[in-house]
CSV table of C-alpha atoms in Angstrom, one decimal:
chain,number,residue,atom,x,y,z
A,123,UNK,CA,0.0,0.0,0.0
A,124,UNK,CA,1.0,3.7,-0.8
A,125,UNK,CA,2.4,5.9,2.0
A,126,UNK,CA,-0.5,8.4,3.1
A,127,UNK,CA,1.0,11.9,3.9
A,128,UNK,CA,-0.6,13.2,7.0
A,129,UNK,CA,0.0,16.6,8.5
A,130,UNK,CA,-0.4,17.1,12.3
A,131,UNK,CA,-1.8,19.5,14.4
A,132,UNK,CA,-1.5,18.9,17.8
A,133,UNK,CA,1.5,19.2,19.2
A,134,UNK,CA,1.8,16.3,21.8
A,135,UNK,CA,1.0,13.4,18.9
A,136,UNK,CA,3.6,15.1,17.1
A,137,UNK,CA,6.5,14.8,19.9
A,138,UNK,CA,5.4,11.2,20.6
A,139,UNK,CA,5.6,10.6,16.9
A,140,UNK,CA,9.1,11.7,17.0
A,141,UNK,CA,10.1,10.2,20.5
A,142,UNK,CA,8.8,6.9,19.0
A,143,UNK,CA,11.0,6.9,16.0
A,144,UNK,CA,14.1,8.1,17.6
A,145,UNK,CA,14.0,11.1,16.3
A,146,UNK,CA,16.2,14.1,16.6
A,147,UNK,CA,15.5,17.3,18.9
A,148,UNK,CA,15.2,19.4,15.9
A,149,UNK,CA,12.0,17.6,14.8
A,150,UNK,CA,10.6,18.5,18.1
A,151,UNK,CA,7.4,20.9,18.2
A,152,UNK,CA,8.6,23.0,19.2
A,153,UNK,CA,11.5,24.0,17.1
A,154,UNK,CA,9.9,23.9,14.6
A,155,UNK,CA,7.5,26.3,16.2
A,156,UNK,CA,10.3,28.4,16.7
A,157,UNK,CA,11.0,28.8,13.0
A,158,UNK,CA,8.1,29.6,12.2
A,159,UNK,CA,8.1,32.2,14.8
A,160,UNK,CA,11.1,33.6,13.0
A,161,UNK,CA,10.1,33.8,9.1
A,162,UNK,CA,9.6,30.0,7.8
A,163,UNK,CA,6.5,28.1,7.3
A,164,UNK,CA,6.2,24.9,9.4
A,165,UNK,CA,4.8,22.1,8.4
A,166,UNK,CA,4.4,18.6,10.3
A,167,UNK,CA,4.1,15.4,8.4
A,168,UNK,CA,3.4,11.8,9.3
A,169,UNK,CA,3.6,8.8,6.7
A,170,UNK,CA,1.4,6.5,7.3
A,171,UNK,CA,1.4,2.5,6.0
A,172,UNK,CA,-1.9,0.5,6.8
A,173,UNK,CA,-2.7,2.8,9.4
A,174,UNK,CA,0.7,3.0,11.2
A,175,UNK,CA,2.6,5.9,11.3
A,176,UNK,CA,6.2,4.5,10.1
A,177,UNK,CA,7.6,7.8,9.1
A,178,UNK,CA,7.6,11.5,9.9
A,179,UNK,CA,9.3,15.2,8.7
A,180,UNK,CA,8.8,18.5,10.0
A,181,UNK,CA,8.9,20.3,7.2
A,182,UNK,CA,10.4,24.6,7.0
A,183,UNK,CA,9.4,26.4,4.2
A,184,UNK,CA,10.9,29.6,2.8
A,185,UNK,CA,9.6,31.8,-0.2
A,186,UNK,CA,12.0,33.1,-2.6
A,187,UNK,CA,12.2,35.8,-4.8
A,188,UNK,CA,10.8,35.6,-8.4
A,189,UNK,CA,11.4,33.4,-10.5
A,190,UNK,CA,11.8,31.3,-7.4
A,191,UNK,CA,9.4,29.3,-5.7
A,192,UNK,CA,10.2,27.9,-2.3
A,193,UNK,CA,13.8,26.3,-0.5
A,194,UNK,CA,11.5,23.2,1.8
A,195,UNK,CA,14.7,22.1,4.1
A,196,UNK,CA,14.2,19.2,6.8
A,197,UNK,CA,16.8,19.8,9.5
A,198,UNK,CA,17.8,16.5,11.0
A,199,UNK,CA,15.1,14.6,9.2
A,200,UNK,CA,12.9,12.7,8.0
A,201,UNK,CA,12.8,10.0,10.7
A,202,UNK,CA,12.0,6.5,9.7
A,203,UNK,CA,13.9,3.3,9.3
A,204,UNK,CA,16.3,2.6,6.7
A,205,UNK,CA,14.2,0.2,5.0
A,206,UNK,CA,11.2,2.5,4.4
A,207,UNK,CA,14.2,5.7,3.7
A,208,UNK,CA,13.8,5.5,-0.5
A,209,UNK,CA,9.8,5.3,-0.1
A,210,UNK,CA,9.2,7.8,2.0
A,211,UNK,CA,11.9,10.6,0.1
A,212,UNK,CA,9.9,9.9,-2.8
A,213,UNK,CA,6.5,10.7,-1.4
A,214,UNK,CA,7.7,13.7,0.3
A,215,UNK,CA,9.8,14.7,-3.0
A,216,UNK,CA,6.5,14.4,-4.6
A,217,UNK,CA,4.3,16.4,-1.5
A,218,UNK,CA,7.4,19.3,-1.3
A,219,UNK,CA,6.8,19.7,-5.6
A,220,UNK,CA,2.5,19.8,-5.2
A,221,UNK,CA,2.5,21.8,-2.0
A,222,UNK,CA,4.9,24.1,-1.5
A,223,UNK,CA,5.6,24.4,-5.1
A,224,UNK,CA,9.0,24.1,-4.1
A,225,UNK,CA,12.7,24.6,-6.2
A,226,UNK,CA,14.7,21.9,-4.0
A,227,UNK,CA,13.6,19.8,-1.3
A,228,UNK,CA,17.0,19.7,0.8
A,229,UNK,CA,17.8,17.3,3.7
A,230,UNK,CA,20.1,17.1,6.9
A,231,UNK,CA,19.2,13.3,8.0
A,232,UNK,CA,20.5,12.2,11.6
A,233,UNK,CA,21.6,9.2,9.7
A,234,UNK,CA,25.1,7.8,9.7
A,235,UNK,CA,27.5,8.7,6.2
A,236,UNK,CA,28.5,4.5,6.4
A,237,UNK,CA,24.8,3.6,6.8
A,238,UNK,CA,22.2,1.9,4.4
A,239,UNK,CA,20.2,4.9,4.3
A,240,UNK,CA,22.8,6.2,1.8
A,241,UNK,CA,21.8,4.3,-1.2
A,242,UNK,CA,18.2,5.0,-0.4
A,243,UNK,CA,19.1,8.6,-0.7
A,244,UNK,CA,20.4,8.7,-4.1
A,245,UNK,CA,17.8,6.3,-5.0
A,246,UNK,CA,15.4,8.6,-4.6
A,247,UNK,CA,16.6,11.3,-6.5
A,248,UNK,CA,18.9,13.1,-4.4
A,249,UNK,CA,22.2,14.9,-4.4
A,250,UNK,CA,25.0,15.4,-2.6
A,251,UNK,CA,25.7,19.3,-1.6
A,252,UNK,CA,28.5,20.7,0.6
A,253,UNK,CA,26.5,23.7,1.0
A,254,UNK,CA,25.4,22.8,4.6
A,255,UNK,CA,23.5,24.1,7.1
A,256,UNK,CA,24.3,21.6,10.2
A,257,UNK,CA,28.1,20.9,9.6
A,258,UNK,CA,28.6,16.5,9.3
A,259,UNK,CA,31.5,15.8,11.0
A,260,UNK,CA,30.1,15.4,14.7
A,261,UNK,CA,31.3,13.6,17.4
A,262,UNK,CA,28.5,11.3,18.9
A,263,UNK,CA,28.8,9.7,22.4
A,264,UNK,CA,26.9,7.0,23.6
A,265,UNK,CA,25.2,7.6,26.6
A,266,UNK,CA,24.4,3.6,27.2
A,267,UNK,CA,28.6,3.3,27.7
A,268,UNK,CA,29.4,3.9,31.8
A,269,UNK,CA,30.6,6.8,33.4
A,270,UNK,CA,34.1,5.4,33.4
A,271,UNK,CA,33.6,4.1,29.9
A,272,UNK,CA,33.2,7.7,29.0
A,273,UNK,CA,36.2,9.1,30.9
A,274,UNK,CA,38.2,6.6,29.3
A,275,UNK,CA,37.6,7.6,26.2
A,276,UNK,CA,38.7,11.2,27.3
A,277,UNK,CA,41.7,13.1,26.5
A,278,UNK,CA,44.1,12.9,30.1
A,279,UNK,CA,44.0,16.8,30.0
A,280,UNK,CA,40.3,16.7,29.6
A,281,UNK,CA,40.2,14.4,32.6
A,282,UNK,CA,42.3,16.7,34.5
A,283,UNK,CA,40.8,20.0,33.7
A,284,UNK,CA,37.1,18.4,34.7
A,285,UNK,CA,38.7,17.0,38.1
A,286,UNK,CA,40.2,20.8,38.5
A,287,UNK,CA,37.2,23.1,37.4
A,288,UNK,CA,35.1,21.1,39.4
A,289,UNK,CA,37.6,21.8,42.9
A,290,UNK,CA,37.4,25.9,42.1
A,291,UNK,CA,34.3,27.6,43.8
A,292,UNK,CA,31.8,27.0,41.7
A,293,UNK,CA,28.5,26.3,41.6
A,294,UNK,CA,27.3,23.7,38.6
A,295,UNK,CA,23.2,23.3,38.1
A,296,UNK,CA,20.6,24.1,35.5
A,297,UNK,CA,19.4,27.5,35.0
A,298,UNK,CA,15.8,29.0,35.3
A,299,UNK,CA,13.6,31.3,33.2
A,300,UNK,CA,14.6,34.3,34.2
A,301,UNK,CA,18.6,33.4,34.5
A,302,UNK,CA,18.4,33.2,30.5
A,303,UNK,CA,19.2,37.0,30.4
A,304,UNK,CA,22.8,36.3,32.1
A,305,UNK,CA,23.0,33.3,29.5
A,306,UNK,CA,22.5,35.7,26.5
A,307,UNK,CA,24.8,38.7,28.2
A,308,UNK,CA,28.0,35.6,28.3
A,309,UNK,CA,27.1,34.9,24.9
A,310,UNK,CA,27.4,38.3,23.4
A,311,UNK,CA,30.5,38.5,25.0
A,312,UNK,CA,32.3,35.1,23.7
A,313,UNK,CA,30.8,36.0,20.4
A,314,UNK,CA,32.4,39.3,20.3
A,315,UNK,CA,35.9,38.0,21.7
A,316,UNK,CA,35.8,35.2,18.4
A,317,UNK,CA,34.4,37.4,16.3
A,318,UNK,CA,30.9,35.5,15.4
A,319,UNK,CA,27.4,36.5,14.6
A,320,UNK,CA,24.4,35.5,16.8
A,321,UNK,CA,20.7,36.0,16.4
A,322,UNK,CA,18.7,38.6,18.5
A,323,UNK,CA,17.9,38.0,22.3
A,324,UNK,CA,14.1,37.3,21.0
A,325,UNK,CA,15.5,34.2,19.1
A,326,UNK,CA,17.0,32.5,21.8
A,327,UNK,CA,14.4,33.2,24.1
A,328,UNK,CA,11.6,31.5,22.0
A,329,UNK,CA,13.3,28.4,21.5
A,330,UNK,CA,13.4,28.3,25.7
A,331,UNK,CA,9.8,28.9,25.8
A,332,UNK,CA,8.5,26.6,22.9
A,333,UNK,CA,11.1,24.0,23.9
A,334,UNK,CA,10.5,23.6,27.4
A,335,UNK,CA,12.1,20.7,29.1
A,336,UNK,CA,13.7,19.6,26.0
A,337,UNK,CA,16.0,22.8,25.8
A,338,UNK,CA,17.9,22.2,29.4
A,339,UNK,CA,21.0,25.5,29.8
A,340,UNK,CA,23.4,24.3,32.4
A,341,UNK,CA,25.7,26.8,33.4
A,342,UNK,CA,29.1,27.2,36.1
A,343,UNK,CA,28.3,30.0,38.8
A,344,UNK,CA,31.4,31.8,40.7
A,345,UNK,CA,29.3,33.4,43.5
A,346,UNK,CA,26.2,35.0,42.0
A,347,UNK,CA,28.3,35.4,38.5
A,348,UNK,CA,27.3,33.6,35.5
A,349,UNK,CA,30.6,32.5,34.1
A,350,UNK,CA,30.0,30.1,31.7
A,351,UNK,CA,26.7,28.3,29.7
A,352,UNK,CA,26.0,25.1,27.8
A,353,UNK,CA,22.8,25.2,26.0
A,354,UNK,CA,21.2,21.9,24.3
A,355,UNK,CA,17.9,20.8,23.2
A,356,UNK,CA,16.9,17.3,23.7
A,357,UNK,CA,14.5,14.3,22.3
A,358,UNK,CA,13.7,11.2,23.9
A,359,UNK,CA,16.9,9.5,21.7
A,360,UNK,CA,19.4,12.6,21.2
A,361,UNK,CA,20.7,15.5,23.0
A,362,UNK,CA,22.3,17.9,20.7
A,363,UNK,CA,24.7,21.3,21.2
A,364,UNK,CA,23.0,24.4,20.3
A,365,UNK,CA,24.8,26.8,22.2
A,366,UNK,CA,27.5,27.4,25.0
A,367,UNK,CA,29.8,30.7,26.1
A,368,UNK,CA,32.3,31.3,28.9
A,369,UNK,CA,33.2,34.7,30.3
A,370,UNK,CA,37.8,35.6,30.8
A,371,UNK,CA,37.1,34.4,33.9
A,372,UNK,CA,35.2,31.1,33.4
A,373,UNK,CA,38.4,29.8,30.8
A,374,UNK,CA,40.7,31.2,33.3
A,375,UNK,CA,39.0,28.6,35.6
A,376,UNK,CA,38.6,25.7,33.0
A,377,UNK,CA,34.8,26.0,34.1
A,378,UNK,CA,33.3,24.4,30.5
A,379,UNK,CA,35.4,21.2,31.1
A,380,UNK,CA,33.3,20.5,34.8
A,381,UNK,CA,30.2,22.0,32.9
A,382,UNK,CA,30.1,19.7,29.8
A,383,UNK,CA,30.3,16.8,32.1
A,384,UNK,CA,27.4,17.7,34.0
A,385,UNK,CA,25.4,18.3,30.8
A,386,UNK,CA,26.4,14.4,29.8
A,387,UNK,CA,25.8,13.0,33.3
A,388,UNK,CA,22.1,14.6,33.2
A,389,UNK,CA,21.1,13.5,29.7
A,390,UNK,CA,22.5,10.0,30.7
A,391,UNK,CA,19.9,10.4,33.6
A,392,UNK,CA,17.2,11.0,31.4
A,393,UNK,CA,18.1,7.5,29.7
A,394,UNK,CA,19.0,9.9,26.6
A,395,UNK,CA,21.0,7.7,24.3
A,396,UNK,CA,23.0,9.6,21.9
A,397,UNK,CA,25.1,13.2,23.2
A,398,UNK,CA,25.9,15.0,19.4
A,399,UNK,CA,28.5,17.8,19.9
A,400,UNK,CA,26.8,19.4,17.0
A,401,UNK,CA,30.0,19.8,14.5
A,402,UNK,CA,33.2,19.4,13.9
A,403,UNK,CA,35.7,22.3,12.4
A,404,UNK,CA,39.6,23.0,12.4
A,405,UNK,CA,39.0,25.3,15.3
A,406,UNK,CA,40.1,25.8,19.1
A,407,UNK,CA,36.1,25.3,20.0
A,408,UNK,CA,36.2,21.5,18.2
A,409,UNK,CA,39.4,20.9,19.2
A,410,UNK,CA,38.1,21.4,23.0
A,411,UNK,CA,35.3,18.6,21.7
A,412,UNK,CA,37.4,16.0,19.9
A,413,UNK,CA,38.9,16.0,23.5
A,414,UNK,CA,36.5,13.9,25.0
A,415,UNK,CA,36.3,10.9,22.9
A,416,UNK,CA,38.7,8.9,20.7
A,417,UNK,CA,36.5,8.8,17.6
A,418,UNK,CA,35.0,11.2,15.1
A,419,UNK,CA,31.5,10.6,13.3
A,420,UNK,CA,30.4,11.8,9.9
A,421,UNK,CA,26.9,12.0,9.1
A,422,UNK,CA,25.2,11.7,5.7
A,423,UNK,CA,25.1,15.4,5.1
A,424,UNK,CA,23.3,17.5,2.5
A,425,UNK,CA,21.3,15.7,0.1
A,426,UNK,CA,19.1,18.2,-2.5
A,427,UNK,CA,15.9,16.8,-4.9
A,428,UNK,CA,15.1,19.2,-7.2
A,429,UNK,CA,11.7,19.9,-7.5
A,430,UNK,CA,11.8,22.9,-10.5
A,431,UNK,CA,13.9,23.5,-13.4
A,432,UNK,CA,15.0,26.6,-11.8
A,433,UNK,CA,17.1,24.4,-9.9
A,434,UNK,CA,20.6,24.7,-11.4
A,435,UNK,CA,20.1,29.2,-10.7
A,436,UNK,CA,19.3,28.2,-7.6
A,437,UNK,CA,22.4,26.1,-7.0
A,438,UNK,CA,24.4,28.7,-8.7
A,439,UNK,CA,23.3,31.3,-5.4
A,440,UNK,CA,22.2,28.4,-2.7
A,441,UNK,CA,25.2,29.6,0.4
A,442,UNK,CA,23.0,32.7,0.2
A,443,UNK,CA,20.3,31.2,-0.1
A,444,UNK,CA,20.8,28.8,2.7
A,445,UNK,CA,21.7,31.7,4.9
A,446,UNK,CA,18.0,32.8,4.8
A,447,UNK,CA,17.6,31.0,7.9
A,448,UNK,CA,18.8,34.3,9.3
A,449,UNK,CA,15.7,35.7,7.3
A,450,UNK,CA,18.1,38.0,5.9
A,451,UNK,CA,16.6,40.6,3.4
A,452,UNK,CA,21.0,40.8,2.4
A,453,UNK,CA,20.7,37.1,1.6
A,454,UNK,CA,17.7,37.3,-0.4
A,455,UNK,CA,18.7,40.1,-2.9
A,456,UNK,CA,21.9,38.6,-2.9
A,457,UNK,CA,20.2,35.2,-4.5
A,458,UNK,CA,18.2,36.9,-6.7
A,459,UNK,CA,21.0,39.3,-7.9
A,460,UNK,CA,23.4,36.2,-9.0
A,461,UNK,CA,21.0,33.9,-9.9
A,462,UNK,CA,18.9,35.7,-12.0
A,463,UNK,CA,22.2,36.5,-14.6
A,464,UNK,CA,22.7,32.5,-14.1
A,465,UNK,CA,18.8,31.9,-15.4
A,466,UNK,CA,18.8,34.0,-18.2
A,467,UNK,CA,22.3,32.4,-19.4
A,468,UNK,CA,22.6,28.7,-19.0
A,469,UNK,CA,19.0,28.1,-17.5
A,470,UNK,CA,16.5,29.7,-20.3
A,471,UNK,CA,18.5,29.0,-23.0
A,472,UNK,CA,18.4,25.3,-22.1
A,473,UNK,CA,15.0,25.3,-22.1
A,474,UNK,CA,14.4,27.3,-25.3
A,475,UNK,CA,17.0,24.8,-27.2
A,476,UNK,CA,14.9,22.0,-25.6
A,477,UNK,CA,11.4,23.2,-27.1
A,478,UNK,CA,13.2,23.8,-30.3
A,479,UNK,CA,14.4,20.4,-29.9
A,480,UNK,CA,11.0,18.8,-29.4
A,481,UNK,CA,8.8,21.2,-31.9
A,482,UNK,CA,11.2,20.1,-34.8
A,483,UNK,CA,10.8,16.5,-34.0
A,484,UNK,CA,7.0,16.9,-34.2
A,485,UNK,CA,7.8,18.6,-37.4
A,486,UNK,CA,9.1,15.7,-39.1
A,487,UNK,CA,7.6,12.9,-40.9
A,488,UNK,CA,7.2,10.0,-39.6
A,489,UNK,CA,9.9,7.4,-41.5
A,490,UNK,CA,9.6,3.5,-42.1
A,491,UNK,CA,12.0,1.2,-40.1
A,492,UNK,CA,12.9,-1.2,-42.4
């Protein structure tokens, strides 16, 4: 029997749909329902066989500028079983094309690069990409290894540094509400010291409140001082990095090293399975991560299904493009300023040699094969 697209509208089916599955943290509700606070369209879909649900993607939309139709991204998704993977890309393929009369349907499965969801992928139309959204190269821990397991596995400084943060005077715990404010003040600082770009205090404050319990922010306290954060968001399966920050005074004190290990001890307390660092980089933030195991991971990546002949001027602007999770008004003029010279030179001419091709075959009479 054909898969039966479903969408869902109530938000605790939809989290126990995911839970179910093993699904990832960003196909929670409420993420999703923090995108959609912030510029996309959310959509929630279940595939259902025989009457079981065996499949599901929560779906973000984004317009873009004419000619362009609409970028449909699943972050971290769909979730289903590798066996039921080509099936169910087709069908949503098909429902991204008819609904959202989308350019590209792009994908950032939770599903390993080695795995044999792979084949399924390209079976169903798909494309590799490198231009990502969620970086691939992760480290993964697996929370059902011991405590000393896990140590093991750790770098001897790490080990050190956890044993010595956690002797200073400070005070490790989950934060509340209203202690998000200090949170967001030690993040504007780290990001100004390395010299990155966050979202508006808004942001960060929705995906608290539409999150709930499944976005837990531990942080190190000296005194009444917030002096560093770690920030995650968390499904029944997976815990995964979104954000962290340390103040002079927290790295003088090698506070993130006790911190981190508190955030692992807690999801391993929830029975959480799976502890994603959330990427890997040739940085000094991932090699702090690549410190606490002995292994790397590598996910399947990006995987596009082009859904429009206006693909390939899409692809010609899609970094931009992809940066319109920002909904940046900069990224948008930006992808219709490069693509549209791309459309008009390789894109439309295509076309018009193809409907030249086609009206000069119906032209011609028919001959015998002898």
């Amino acid at each position: 029997m054909n898969l039966v697209i479903a969408p869902c509208w109530n938000a605790p089916e939809w989290d126990a749909a995911v839970n179910r599955l093993n699904g990832h943290p960003q196909q929670l509700w409420g993420w999703g329902q923090t995108k959609a606070d912030h510029g996309w369209r959310t959509d929630r879909l279940l595939l259902n066989r025989d009457g079981e649900t065996i499949a599901c993607a929560q779906v973000l939309i984004r317009r873009l500028p004419l000619p362009f139709r609409a970028l449909v991204y699943i972050p971290r998704g769909p979730v289903c079983q590798a066996g039921d993977a080509q099936e169910v890309l087709e069908a949503l393929g098909n429902y991204a094309r008819d609904a959202y009369a989308g350019t590209v349907l792009s994908i950032e499965p939770d599903w390993d690069a080695e795995s044999g969801f792979a084949e399924a992928v390209r079976a169903a139309g798909f494309r590799a990409t490198e231009n990502t959204i969620l970086i691939p190269r992760t480290l993964i821990l697996d929370l059902l290894r011991t405590e000393d397991e896990l140590l093991a596995e750790m770098s001897k400084k790490h080990r050190q540094y956890i044993r010595k943060s956690a002797r200073e005077e400070l005070e490790f715990r989950e934060v509340t509400r209203e202690e998000i404010a200090d949170c967001l003040k030690v993040y504007r600082e780290t990001a100004e010291r390395a010299g990155f770009g966050i979202h508006e205090d808004r942001y960060y404050l929705d995906i608290h409140k539409n999150l709930g319990s499944a976005s837990p922010v531990y942080a190190a306290f000296q005194g009444s001082t917030m002096v560093a954060f770690l920030w995650l968001s968390v499904s029944e399966h997976t815990a995964f990095e979104l954000y962290g920050g340390m103040t002079e005074e927290g790295e003088r004190l090698r506070a993130n090293y006790a911190l981190k290990w508190l955030a692992i001890r807690e999801m391993k307390e929830r029975g959480v399975e799976r502890y994603d660092f959330n990427g890997l980089l040739n940085d000094g933030v991932s090699k702090f991560k690549m410190g606490w195991a002995k292994h790397e991971n590598l996910l399947l990546g990006t995987w596009d299904k082009p859904l429009s002949p206006l693909y390939p001027a899409y692809a010609t602007a899609m970094p931009l493009a992809r940066r319109g999770i920002s909904a940046s008004r900069g990224a948008v003029g930006a992808l219709r300023d490069k693509a549209l010279p791309a459309l008009k030179t390789k894109v439309l001419p295509a076309l018009r040699a193809k409907a030249e091709s086609l009206r000069g075959r119906r032209g011609q009479a028919p001959t015998r094969q002898g």
